[in-house]
Coordinates of C-alpha atoms in Angstrom, one line a residue:
X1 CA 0.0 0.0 0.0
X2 CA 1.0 3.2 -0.6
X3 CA 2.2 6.6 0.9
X4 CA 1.1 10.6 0.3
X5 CA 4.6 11.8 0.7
X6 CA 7.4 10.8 -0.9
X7 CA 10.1 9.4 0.7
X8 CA 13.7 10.3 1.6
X9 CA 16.3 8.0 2.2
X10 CA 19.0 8.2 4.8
X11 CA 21.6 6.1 6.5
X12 CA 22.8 2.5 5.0
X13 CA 23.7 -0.8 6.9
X14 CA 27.4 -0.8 7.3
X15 CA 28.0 -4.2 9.1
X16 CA 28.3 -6.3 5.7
X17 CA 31.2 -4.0 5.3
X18 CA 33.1 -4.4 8.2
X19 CA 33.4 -8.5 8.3
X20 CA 33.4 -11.9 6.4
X21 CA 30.4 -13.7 5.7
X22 CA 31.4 -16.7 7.9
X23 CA 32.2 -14.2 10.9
X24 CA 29.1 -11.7 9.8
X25 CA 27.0 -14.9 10.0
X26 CA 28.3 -16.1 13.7
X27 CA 27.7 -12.5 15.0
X28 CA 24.4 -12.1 13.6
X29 CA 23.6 -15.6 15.4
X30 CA 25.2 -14.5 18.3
X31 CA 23.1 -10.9 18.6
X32 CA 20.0 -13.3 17.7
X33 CA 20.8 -15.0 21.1
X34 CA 21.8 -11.9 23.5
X35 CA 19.5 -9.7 22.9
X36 CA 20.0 -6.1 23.8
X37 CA 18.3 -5.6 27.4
X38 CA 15.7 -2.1 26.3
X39 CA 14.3 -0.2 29.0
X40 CA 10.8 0.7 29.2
X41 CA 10.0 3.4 27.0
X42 CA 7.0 5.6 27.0
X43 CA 5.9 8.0 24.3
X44 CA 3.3 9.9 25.8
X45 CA 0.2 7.9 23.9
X46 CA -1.7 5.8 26.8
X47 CA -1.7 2.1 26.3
X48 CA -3.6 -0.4 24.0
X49 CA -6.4 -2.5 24.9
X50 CA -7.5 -5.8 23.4
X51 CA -9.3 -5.8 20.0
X52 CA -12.6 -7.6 19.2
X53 CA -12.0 -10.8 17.2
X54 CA -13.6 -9.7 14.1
X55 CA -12.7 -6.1 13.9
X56 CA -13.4 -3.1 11.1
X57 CA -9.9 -1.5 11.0
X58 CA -9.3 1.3 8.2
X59 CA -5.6 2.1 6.9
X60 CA -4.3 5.6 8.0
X61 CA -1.6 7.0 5.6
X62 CA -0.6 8.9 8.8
X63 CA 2.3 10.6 7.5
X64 CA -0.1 12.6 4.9
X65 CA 0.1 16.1 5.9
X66 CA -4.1 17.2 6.4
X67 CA -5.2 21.2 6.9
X68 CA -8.6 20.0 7.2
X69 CA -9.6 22.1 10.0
X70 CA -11.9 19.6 11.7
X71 CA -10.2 16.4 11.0
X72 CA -6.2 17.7 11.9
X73 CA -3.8 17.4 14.7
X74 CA -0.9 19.2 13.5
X75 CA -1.2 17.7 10.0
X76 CA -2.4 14.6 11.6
X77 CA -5.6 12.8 10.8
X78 CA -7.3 13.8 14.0
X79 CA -9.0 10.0 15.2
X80 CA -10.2 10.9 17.8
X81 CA -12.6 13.3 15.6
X82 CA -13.3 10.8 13.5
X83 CA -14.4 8.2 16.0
X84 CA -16.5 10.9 18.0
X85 CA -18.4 11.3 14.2
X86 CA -18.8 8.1 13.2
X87 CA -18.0 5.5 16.0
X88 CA -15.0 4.0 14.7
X89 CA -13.0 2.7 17.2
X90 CA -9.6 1.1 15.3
X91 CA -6.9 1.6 12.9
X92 CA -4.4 0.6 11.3
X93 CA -1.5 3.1 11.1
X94 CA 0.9 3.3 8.0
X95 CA 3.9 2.8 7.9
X96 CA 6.9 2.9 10.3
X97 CA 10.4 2.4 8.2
X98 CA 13.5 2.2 8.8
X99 CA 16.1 5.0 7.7
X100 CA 19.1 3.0 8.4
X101 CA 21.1 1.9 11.6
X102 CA 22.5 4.5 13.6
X103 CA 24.4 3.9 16.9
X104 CA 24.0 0.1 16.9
X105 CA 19.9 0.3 16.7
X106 CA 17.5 0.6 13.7
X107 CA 16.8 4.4 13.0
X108 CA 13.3 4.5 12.3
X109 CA 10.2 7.0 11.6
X110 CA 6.7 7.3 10.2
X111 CA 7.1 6.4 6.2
X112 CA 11.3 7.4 7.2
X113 CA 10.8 11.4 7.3
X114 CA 12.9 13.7 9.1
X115 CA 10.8 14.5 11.9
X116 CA 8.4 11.8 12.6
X117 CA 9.9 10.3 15.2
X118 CA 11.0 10.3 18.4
X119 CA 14.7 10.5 17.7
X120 CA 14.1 13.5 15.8
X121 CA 10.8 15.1 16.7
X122 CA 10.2 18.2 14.7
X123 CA 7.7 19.1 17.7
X124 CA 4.5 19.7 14.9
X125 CA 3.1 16.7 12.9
X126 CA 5.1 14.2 15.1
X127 CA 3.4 15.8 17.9
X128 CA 0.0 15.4 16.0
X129 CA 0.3 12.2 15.6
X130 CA 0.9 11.2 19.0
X131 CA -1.9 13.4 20.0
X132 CA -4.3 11.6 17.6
X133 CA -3.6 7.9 19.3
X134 CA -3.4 9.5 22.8
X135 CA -6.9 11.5 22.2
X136 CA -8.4 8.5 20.5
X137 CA -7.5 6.0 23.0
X138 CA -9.3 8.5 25.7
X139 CA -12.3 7.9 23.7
X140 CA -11.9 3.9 24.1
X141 CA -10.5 3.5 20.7
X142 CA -7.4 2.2 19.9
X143 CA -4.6 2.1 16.7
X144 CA -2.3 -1.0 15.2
X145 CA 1.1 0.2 14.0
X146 CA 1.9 -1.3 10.6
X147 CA 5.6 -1.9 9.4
X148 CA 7.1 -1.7 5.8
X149 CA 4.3 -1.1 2.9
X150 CA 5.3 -0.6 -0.9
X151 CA 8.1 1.9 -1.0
X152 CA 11.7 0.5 0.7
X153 CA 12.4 0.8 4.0
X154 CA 11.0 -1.9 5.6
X155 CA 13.0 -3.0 8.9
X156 CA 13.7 -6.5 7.5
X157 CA 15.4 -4.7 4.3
X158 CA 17.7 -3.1 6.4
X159 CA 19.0 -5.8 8.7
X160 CA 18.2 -9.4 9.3
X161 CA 20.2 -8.9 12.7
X162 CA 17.7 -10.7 14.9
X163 CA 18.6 -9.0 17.6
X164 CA 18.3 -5.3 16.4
X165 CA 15.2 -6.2 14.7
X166 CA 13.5 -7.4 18.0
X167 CA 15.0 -4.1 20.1
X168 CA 13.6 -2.3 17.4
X169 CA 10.0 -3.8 17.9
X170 CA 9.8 -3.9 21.6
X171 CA 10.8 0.0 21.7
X172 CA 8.2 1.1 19.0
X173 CA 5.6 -1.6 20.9
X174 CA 6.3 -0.8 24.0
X175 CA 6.8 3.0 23.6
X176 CA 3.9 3.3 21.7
X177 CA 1.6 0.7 24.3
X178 CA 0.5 -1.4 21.5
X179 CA -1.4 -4.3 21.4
X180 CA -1.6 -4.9 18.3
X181 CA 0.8 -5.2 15.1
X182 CA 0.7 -5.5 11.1
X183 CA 4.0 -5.9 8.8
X184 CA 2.9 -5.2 5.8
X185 CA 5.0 -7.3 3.3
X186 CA 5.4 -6.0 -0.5
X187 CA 7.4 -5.2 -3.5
X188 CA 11.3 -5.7 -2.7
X189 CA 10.5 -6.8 0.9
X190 CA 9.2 -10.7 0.1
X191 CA 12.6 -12.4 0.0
X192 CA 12.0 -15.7 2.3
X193 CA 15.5 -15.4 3.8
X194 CA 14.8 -11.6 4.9
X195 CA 11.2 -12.5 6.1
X196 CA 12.7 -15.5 8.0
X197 CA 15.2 -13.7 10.2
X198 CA 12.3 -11.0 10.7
X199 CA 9.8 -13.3 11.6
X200 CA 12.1 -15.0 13.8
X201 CA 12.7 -11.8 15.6
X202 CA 9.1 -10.8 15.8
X203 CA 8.8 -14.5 17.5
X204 CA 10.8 -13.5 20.2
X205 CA 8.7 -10.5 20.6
X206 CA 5.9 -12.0 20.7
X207 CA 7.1 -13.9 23.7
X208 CA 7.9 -11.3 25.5
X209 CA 5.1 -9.1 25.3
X210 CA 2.2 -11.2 23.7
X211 CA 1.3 -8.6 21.2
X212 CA -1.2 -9.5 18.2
X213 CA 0.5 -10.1 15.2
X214 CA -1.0 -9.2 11.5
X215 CA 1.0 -10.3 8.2
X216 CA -0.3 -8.3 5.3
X217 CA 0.3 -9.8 1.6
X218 CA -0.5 -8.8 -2.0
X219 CA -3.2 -11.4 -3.5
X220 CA -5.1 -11.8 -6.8
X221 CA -7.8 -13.4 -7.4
X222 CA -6.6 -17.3 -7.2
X223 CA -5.1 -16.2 -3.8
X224 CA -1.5 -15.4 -2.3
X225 CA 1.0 -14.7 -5.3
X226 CA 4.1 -16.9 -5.2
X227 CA 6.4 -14.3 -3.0
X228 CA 3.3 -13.9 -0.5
X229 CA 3.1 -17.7 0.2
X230 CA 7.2 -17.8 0.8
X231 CA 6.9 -14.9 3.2
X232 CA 3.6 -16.5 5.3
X233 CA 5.8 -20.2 5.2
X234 CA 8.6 -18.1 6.7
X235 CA 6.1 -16.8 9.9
X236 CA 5.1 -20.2 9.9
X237 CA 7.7 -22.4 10.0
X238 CA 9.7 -19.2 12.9
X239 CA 6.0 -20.3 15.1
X240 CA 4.4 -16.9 14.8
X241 CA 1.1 -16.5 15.7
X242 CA -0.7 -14.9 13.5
X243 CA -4.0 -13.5 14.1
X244 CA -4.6 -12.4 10.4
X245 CA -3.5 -12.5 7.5
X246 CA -4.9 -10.2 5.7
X247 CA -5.3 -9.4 1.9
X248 CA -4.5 -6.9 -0.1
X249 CA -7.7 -7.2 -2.4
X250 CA -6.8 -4.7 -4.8
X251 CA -4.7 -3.9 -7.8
X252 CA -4.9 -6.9 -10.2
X253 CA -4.8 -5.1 -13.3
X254 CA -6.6 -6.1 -16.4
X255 CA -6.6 -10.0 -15.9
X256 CA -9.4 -9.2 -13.3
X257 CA -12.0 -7.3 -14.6
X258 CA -14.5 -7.2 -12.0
X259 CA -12.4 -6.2 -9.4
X260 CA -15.3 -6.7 -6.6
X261 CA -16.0 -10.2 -8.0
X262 CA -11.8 -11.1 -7.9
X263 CA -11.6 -9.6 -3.8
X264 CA -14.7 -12.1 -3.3
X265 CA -12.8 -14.7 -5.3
X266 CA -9.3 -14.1 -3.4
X267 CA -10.8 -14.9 0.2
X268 CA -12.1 -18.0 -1.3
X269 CA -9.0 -18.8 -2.6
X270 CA -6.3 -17.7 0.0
X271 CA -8.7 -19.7 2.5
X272 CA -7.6 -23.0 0.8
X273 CA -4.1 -22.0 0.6
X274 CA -4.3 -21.4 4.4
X275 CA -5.2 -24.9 5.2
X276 CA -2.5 -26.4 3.4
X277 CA 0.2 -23.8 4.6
X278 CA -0.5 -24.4 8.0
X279 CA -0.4 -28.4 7.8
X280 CA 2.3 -28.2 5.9
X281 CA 4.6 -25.8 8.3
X282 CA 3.0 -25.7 11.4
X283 CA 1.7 -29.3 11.6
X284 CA -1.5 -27.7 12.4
X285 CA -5.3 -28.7 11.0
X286 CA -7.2 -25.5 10.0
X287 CA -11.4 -26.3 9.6
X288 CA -12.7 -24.2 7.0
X289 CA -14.3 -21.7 10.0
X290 CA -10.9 -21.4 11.3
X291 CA -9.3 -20.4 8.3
X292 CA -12.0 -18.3 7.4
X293 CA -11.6 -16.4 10.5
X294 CA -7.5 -15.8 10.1
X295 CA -8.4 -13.6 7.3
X296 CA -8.6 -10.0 6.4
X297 CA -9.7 -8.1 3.2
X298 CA -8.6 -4.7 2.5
X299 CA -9.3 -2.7 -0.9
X300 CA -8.2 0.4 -2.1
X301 CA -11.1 2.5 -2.3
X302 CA -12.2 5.2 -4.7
X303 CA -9.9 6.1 -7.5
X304 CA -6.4 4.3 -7.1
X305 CA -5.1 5.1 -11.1
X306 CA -6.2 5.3 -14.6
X307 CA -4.8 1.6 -14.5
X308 CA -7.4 0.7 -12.0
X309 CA -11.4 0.5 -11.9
X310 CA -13.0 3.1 -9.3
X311 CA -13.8 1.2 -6.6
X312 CA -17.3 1.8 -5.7
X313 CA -18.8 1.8 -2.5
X314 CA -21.4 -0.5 -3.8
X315 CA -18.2 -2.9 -4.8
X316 CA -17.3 -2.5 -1.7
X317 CA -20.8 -3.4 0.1
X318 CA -19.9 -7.0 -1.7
X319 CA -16.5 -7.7 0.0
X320 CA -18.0 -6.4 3.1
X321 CA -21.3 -9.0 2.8
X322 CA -18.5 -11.3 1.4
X323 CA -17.0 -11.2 4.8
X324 CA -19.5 -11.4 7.2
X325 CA -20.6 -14.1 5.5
X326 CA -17.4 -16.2 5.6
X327 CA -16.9 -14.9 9.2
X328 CA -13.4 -13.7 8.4
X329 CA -11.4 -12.1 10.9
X330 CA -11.2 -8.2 9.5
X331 CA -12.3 -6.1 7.2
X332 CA -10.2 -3.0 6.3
X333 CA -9.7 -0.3 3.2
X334 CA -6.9 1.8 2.1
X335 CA -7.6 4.9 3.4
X336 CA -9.1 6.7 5.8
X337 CA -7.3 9.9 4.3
X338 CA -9.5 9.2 1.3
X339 CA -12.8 8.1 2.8
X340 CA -12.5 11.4 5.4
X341 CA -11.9 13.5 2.1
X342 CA -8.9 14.8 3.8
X343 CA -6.5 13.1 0.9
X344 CA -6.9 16.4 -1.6
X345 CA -9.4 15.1 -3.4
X346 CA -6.9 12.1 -4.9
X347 CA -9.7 9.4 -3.7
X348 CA -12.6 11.4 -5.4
X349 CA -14.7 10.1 -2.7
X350 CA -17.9 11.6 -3.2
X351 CA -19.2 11.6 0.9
X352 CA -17.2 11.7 3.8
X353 CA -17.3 8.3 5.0
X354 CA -19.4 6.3 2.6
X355 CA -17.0 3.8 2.6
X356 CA -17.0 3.5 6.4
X357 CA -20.3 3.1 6.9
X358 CA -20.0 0.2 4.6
X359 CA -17.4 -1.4 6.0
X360 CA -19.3 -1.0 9.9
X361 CA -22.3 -3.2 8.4
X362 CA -19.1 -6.5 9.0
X363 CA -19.7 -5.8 12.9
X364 CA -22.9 -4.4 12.8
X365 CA -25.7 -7.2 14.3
X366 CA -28.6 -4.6 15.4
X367 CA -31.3 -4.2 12.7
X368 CA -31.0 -0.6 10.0
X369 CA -32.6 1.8 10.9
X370 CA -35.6 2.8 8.9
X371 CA -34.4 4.9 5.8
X372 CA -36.9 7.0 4.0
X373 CA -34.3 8.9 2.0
X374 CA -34.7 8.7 -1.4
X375 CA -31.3 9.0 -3.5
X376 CA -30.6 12.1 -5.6
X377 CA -31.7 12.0 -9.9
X378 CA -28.3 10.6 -12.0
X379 CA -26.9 13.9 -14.0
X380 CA -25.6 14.4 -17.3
X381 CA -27.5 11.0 -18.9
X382 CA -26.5 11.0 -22.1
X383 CA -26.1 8.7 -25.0
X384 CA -22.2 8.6 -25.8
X385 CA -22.7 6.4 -28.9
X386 CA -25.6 5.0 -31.1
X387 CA -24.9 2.8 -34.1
X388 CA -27.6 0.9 -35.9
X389 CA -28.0 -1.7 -33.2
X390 CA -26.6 -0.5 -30.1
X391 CA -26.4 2.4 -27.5
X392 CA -23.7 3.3 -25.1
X393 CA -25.4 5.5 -22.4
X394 CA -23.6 6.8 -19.2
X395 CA -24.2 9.5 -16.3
X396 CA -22.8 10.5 -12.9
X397 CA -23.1 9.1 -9.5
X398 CA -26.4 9.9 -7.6
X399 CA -26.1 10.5 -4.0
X400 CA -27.7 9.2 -1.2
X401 CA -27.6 9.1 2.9
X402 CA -26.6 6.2 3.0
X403 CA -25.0 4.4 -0.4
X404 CA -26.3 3.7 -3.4
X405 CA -27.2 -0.2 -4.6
X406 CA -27.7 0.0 -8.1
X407 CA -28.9 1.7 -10.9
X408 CA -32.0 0.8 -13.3
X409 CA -32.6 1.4 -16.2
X410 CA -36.0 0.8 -18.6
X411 CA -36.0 0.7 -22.5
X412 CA -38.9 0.8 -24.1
X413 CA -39.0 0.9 -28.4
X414 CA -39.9 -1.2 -30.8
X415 CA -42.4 -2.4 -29.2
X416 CA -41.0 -4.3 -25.9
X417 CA -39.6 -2.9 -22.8
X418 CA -36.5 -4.3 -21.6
X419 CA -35.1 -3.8 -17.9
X420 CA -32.0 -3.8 -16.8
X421 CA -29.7 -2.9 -13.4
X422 CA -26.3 -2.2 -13.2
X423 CA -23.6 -1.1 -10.2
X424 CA -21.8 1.1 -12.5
X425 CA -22.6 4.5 -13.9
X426 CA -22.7 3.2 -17.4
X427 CA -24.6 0.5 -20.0
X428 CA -24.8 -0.4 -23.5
X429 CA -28.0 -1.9 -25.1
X430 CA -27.1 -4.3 -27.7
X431 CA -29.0 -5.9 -30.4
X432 CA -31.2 -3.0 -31.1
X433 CA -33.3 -2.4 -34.1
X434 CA -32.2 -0.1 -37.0
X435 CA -33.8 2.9 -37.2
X436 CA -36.0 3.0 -34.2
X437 CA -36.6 5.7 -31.6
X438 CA -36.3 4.3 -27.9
X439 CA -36.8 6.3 -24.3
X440 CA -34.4 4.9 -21.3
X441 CA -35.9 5.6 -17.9
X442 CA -32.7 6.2 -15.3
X443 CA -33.0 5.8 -11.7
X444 CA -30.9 5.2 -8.7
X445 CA -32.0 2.7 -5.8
X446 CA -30.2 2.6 -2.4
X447 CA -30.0 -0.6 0.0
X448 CA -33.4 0.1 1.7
X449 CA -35.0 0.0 -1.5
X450 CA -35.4 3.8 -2.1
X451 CA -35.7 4.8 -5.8
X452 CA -34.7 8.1 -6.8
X453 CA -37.0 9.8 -9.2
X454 CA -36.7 8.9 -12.8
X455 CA -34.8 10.7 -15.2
X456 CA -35.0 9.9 -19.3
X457 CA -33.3 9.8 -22.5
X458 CA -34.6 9.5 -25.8
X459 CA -32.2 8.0 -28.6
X460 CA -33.1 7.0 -32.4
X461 CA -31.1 4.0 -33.7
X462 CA -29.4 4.5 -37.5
X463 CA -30.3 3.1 -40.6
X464 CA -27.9 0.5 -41.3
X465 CA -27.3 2.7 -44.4
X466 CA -26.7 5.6 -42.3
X467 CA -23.8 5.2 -40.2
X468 CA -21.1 7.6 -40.0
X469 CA -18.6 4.6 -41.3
X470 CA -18.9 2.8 -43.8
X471 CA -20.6 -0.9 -43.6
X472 CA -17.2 -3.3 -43.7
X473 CA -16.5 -5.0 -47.1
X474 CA -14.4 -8.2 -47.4
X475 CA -13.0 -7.1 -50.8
X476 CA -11.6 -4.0 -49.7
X477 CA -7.9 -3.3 -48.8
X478 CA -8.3 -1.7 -45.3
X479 CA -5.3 0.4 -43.7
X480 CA -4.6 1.1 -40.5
X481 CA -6.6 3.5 -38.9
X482 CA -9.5 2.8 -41.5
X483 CA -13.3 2.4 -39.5
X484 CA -15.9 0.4 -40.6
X485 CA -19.4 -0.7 -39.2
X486 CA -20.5 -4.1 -39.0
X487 CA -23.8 -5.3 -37.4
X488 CA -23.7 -2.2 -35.4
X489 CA -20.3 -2.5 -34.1
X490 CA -17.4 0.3 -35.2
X491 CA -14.3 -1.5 -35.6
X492 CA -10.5 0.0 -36.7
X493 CA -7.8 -1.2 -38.6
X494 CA -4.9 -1.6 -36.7
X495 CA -2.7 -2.4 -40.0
X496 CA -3.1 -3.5 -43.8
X497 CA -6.0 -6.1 -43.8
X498 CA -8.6 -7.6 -46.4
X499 CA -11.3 -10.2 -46.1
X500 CA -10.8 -10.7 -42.0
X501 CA -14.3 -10.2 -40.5
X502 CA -13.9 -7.8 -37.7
X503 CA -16.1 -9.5 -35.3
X504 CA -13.7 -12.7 -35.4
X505 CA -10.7 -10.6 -35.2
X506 CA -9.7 -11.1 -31.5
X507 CA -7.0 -9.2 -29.5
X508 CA -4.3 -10.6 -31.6
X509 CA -6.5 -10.0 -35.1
X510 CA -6.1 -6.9 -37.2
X511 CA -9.1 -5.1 -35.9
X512 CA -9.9 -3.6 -32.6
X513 CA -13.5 -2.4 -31.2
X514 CA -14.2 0.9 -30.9
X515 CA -18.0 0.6 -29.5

């Protein structure tokens, strides 16, 4: 997962420098054993309590400067604001790295600034966020601090010194009173060996203090990648116990196209892999309930990139029914930053905590409340594209107090009236008739069954004579570029082609679809 700010990179890990391997590898076995003796440190936040066993716990970039008035510490995301306004008790904090070592100890901060941390407190947004976990633990909430993410710096990139690893964990857990931990394990931080010596580490800590432990992996839709099963066999076979691990259920690129459908799919899937991992390297027999119930989901919400779809509340109402269905152990989203709209507008979340009140529904047993709210009209329906036998029709988000369901849509022409309902804010009619004037009736319907009121569009199909390309020909040289129609469907040329029907080209073929 990622950060708001980019990162700066100081220090480097001399001791590979200084001796042989053999001797480096007796020292480092040596530190493993005696570890450094750390005195109790205190950083001013209260102390953790214990966290539900299934638990809604949203991401915090926390290291994203906010001047949202309401919502900011310092530049903090103020959570104790945003559990007085919504009754969100937990998070996830992201991420704590590691600068380098300095002084025989890991240097670390929040996402490595300057500043954020208590070796180097700039006095402002460090202060801020201490304030927000002291302030929201007042208010009986409490925060997980997670290590590494997807830029470098995790602490097992740095070192695989056992023994500075664990003195590095024990001062951030016991500084910061925590109960709970995530290491969030991606990009150049999945070597086994690396994870090994961490999770080795974190066994020790563990031991010592009995924290939680989370292990966070990339996924796609058939489950753990290959580097995400070597790094849970590496916190397996050092005995940690893990109380989740949880999936990183977004991302997958164009191999998934229904990116809800793939996060549904990925629980699924990961749950098998579970079973075997933990037979396999822990000698342990997982039911299907208890492997279920090790598991996590965690989307990126809203708008991640142009490489990725939005990720729609709706989409995200499925993982969340998904869950609580499967009785998995956490649900989560990347971020709060976005879903609190204190993110710059990067998220385009449309309401301040849509997202959240979706994700509450995994915990939530007592019966909705009655809603009588009717969702706002979809604007700007238009048609984007008629052709003789098809119509591509889109329009913007309605709004609603609570979140919107689905969209329907009514066509009535040539005599028939066809229904239809979609989650996104776009459909295409297909197999129209040439020709013919239809009227689409629009309207939004949120989970309680409120329908917005209706709003219409009125489209006339073209002749098959009429289109603004011509009909395709299988006589005719085409070059690339060239656009032709054929039942209803625009095609282009991608290079020099004759008599290759465009509707059996295929994504190797030289045509490609236009509409």
């Amino acid at each position: 997962m990622k950060r708001g700010l980019r990162k700066v990179l100081t220090g480097a890990a001399l001791s590979t420098m200084l001796f042989s391997p053999a001797l480096l590898i007796q020292v480092q076995e040596s530190s493993a054993i005696e570890q450094t003796v750390v005195t109790n440190p205190d950083f001013g936040v209260g102390q953790g309590i214990e966290w539900p066993k299934q638990v809604v716990a949203p991401y915090v970039d926390i290291t994203a400067y906010s001047s949202d008035e309401e919502l900011s510490n310092n530049g903090a995301l103020n959570l104790a604001a945003v559990a007085q306004q919504t009754g969100q008790k937990f998070f996830k904090l992201g991420f704590l790295q590691a600068r380098g070592i300095r002084n025989g100890r890991i240097d670390w901060a929040w996402g490595g600034f300057n500043g954020l941390s208590e070796i180097d407190n700039d006095e402002w947004q460090y202060e801020g966020i201490k304030k927000s976990i002291r302030e929201l633990r007042q208010n009986g909430g409490d925060v997980a601090v997670s290590f590494g993410g997807l830029n470098s710096g995790a602490f097992w990139e740095v070192t695989q010194n056992q023994a500075l690893l664990y003195d590095a964990y024990m001062e951030v857990i016991q500084g910061y009173g925590l109960t709970r931990v995530d290491y969030d394990v991606e990009a150049a931080a999945m070597g086994y060996e690396e994870n090994l010596a961490n999770a080795k580490a974190v066994k020790k800590v563990q031991e010592a203090t009995g924290v939680e432990v989370t292990l966070t992996l990339p996924v796609m839709d058939t489950g753990l990648i290959s580097t995400g099963l070597a790094v849970l066999q590496a916190y397996l076979e050092a005995g940690v116990d893990l109380t989740n691990i949880n999936l990183m259920t977004m991302c997958y690129g164009s191999s998934v196209p229904d990116y809800a459908q793939g996060s549904l799919d990925a629980v699924d899937n990961t749950m098998v892999q579970l079973k075997e991992y933990y037979q396999r390297f822990m000698g342990t027999t997982l039911t299907t309930e208890q492997a279920y119930a090790k598991l996590g989901t965690t989307p990126s919400i809203g708008f991640e990139s142009e490489a990725h779809p939005y990720f729609t509340a709706t989409m995200f109402n499925r993982v969340v029914q998904h869950a609580k269905e499967r009785n998995i152990g956490m649900v989560s989203y990347w971020s709060m930053n976005r879903d609190s709209k204190v993110d710059g507008g990067q998220g385009q979340v449309n309401n301040r905590y849509e997202f959240l009140n979706v994700a509450q529904r995994f915990t939530d047993d007592t019966p909705l409340p009655e809603d009588k709210e009717k969702p706002t009209i979809p604007e700007n329906f238009k048609a984007e594209l008629v052709t003789s036998r098809r119509a591509a029709l889109s329009w913007s988000p309605a709004t609603d107090n609570d979140f919107i369901e689905k969209y329907n849509l009514r066509l009535i022409g040539n005599e028939e009236v066809v229904e239809r309902s979609t989650i996104d804010t776009r459909y295409t009619f297909e197999n129209l008739k040439e020709n013919t004037t239809y009227t689409v009736e629009l309207t939004a319907e949120d989970r309680s069954g409120n329908i917005s009121d209706k709003t219409t569009l009125t489209f006339t199909t073209l002749a098959d004579n009429e289109s603004e390309y011509p009909v395709w020909d299988p006589e005719k040289v085409y070059m690339a570029g060239d656009r032709v129609v054929y039942e209803g469907i625009i095609y282009e040329a991608k290079y020099w082609t004759q008599n290759n029907n465009p509707s059996e080209s295929g994504e190797w073929g030289p045509w490609r679809q236009i509409s």
